[in-house]
Amino acid sequence: MRGNRFNAGQDARSNPSPGQEGSRVLILNGTVIDPSQNLNKKTDVLIEDGKIGSLEKLSAADRSSADEVIDAQGLWVFPGFVDIHVHFREPGNEGSETLATGSRAAARGGFTSVLVMPNTTPPIDTPEMVRWVSERAKDESLVDIYVCGAITVGRQGQQLTDMMRMRRVGAMAFSDDGDPVSNAFMMRQALEYAQLTGAPVMDHCEDHALSCGGCMNEGKIATLLGLSGIPHSSEDTIVARDLLLAEEFGGRIHICHISSGRSVELVRQFKARGVKVSCETAPHYFSVTDAMVQGYNTYAKMNPPLRESHDQAEIIRGLADGTIDAIATDHAPHHDDCKNLEFPSAAFGIIGLETSWALTYTQLVKTKKLSLDQAVSLLTHRPAGVIGVERGTLKVGSMANVTLVDAAQRWRLEPKHIASKSKNSPFYGWDLESKVMRTLYAGKTIYNA
Amino acid sequence: MAKLGKDFIAIRDLPKAHLNYLLSQAKHFKTFFSRPNKQSPALRGKTIANIFFEPSTRTRSAFEMAGKMLGAGIMNLQMSATSINKGETIIDTVKNLHALGVDVLVVRHHIAGVPKMIADHIPIPVCNAGDGYNEHPTQGLLDIFTMLEHCKSLKDKHVTIVGDIKHSRVARSNIYGLTMLGAKVTVCGPPSLIPMGIESLGVKIETNLKKAITKADFINVLRIQIERQQSGHFPSLREYNEVFGITSHSLAYAPPHTIVMHPGPINRGVELSSEVIDSDRNVILDQVTNGIAVRMAVLFYLLTGAEA
């Protein structure tokens, strides 16, 4: 195996802080949990000029000089969550989501940084497009919007994009998401060339020939419903290919939205061999199985598809043992016109920003499959690390992105809880535990329950 | 006993009592065929809309005959020639048909789940006339009805379904109904045409045709579609015929009383040889006639709210 041959991280963008000069915000009496610095204690947070000023208990004098005091008694104080896989549909499909509405969904879910995928219309495959999205995000968004550029021009898999030029204007990763890079030689070149940028190459692992027009997991339920299946090997073979390519040619491969248990095993095996690989899974893959499709429920249709209970178990194992680096939502808004259709014709994808934390807590922490620290890591500094941004931490001096959570809140998901422009969640009626109460971006409250 | 449901979408969801009720009603309606005046006024004043998004000869005509024999009006919609081609969604189209005042929709579609989706959006009864690879419940009923003309009960009878199980709604409706009635079902075909997890429906898989039919009381032979060969699911029609074709040669491995069935249309010389088709070992045309009786039973039950 060869390591990366080139210096990583040239020209990485430094995100300017929009914090207000001279302002002081206090978050008092919360339990501050920040796995990036192994912190878990009852203390106060002082925010100065939009940055974390201190994590010490504050004196009465400190309190009196504050512009804003937030009482966090009984609440958890987390670093703002980071989601490295969202679709905000702008430009091209603003009827489903925009940078503005997507950012409101993020804020509602406790997220302060997201990475938007480039499968827009037109796709984000030039420096001009990266700049357009970033500039527009500055005007429209409540949260950090980091941009993922395409690997190939037009996401067609034929010709590499100008990766360095895109990197210089802020692209934080590269992906043809929605589609895989089908040609293995093209993927080899992408992995080699992208080393120049230091940014990861993210792959939506799917062999289209094996998926063969399928619309759900191939297995017993698909047979029962008479629907064409997408086999596990459609995902697993491309994961294996990407891992072998990364091992031989170097580069940083990131496997998107793992759904298959076998793919988790492959990543674990290659991580142990020292290959630079990271991966993410989505809350739906650890929460439910393909049984949810029964009744031709198009809100349970996504790609990769919901798998089976043994996959679910392996994904949870992968989250617990560190194989999986991030929980990412693959937030995929679709107007109901694209979902109220016959199952194979309905769009793939579900929204997830508003439910990610509560599902993580209810399904994994409450059930003791993950510790609270592990769960928070998977939503904060570990995804931030995948795309190399200084986020997901409350270290003194870092941007004051903070999420306040009430663990004791029980709530039943209803459409009114959704800030996204689209409402395609399969989790309505679910009783969830733990709720995001308030989200701060650079010290400014952007969501308050 | 409970009222039968609003719709008739799947044998899978049918309580056994309802299945038996429909079979006994069909037996009653079959007696009409030998009467001098075959028509009954039972559904006079009702309108049945046949909406077929996929070509059909037998099923559509059998629904039409069944409706006419019960005195109902029939409307046949060839969906390729309607507003679906102008971009209207299926849900909007059927809402319009409902607004026109039809009383029941008989739906065939090449996608699984469409009849259910339609049933969820309109208050009138919907009858599934075949949806994708999901179910063809009236075909399942008529196959079972035909088998029961040759035995008192299907309990412990051996039924072998041969062919493209993966892409067959007929196979699935047969499996659900037959296993409900206690039959022992074996599926046989190339492994590439056996769907994953089919054994969880309580059937045996046997890819050796001769072994699959040694005990068969009934062999239900499925139509093999040319496009499955083109998509690489099996190598050639000739190879298929030699390995899985029901011929007088392969039938020698079945018991002498074995009855051969086929839902039609047949590819002569592919899944069935002409010798077998033209012999008295098959009941293929009885199946067609019985198709009217079972559809009379289904339409009657959907339109009169009969209680089982």
XYZ file of N, CA, C and O in Angstrom, chain A residues 12-13 167 172 200 252 383-391:
60
model
N -6.995 25.176 1.375
C -8.291 24.980 2.018
C -8.850 26.328 2.438
O -8.115 27.221 2.849
N -10.147 26.447 2.330
C -10.788 27.719 2.613
C -10.805 27.962 4.116
O -11.042 27.066 4.903
N -11.506 23.670 -5.609
C -11.014 23.666 -4.234
C -10.641 25.083 -3.801
O -10.921 25.493 -2.675
N -15.173 21.452 -0.607
C -14.587 20.742 0.525
C -14.458 19.246 0.291
O -13.833 18.536 1.075
N -11.531 14.782 0.390
C -11.920 13.397 0.150
C -12.743 13.236 -1.137
O -13.420 14.171 -1.567
N -8.066 9.702 -0.556
C -8.978 9.534 0.588
C -10.353 9.209 0.072
O -11.013 10.053 -0.537
N -17.650 13.857 11.687
C -17.974 14.293 10.314
C -17.184 15.541 9.906
O -16.771 15.652 8.742
N -16.971 16.455 10.860
C -16.184 17.660 10.529
C -14.795 17.257 10.068
O -14.237 17.835 9.121
N -14.231 16.235 10.741
C -12.911 15.750 10.372
C -12.870 15.158 8.964
O -11.885 15.298 8.247
N -13.962 14.512 8.557
C -13.993 13.895 7.225
C -13.780 14.958 6.145
O -13.059 14.738 5.178
N -14.400 16.120 6.313
C -14.243 17.155 5.288
C -13.249 18.240 5.726
O -13.097 19.260 5.056
N -12.566 17.993 6.842
C -11.480 18.888 7.241
C -11.903 20.296 7.600
O -11.255 21.260 7.197
N -12.989 20.433 8.339
C -13.391 21.773 8.775
C -13.324 21.859 10.301
O -13.546 20.861 10.988
N -13.007 23.038 10.813
C -12.917 23.209 12.260
C -14.294 23.509 12.821
O -14.636 24.644 13.157
N -15.095 22.479 12.854
C -16.461 22.597 13.339
C -16.757 21.406 14.236
O -15.928 20.508 14.377
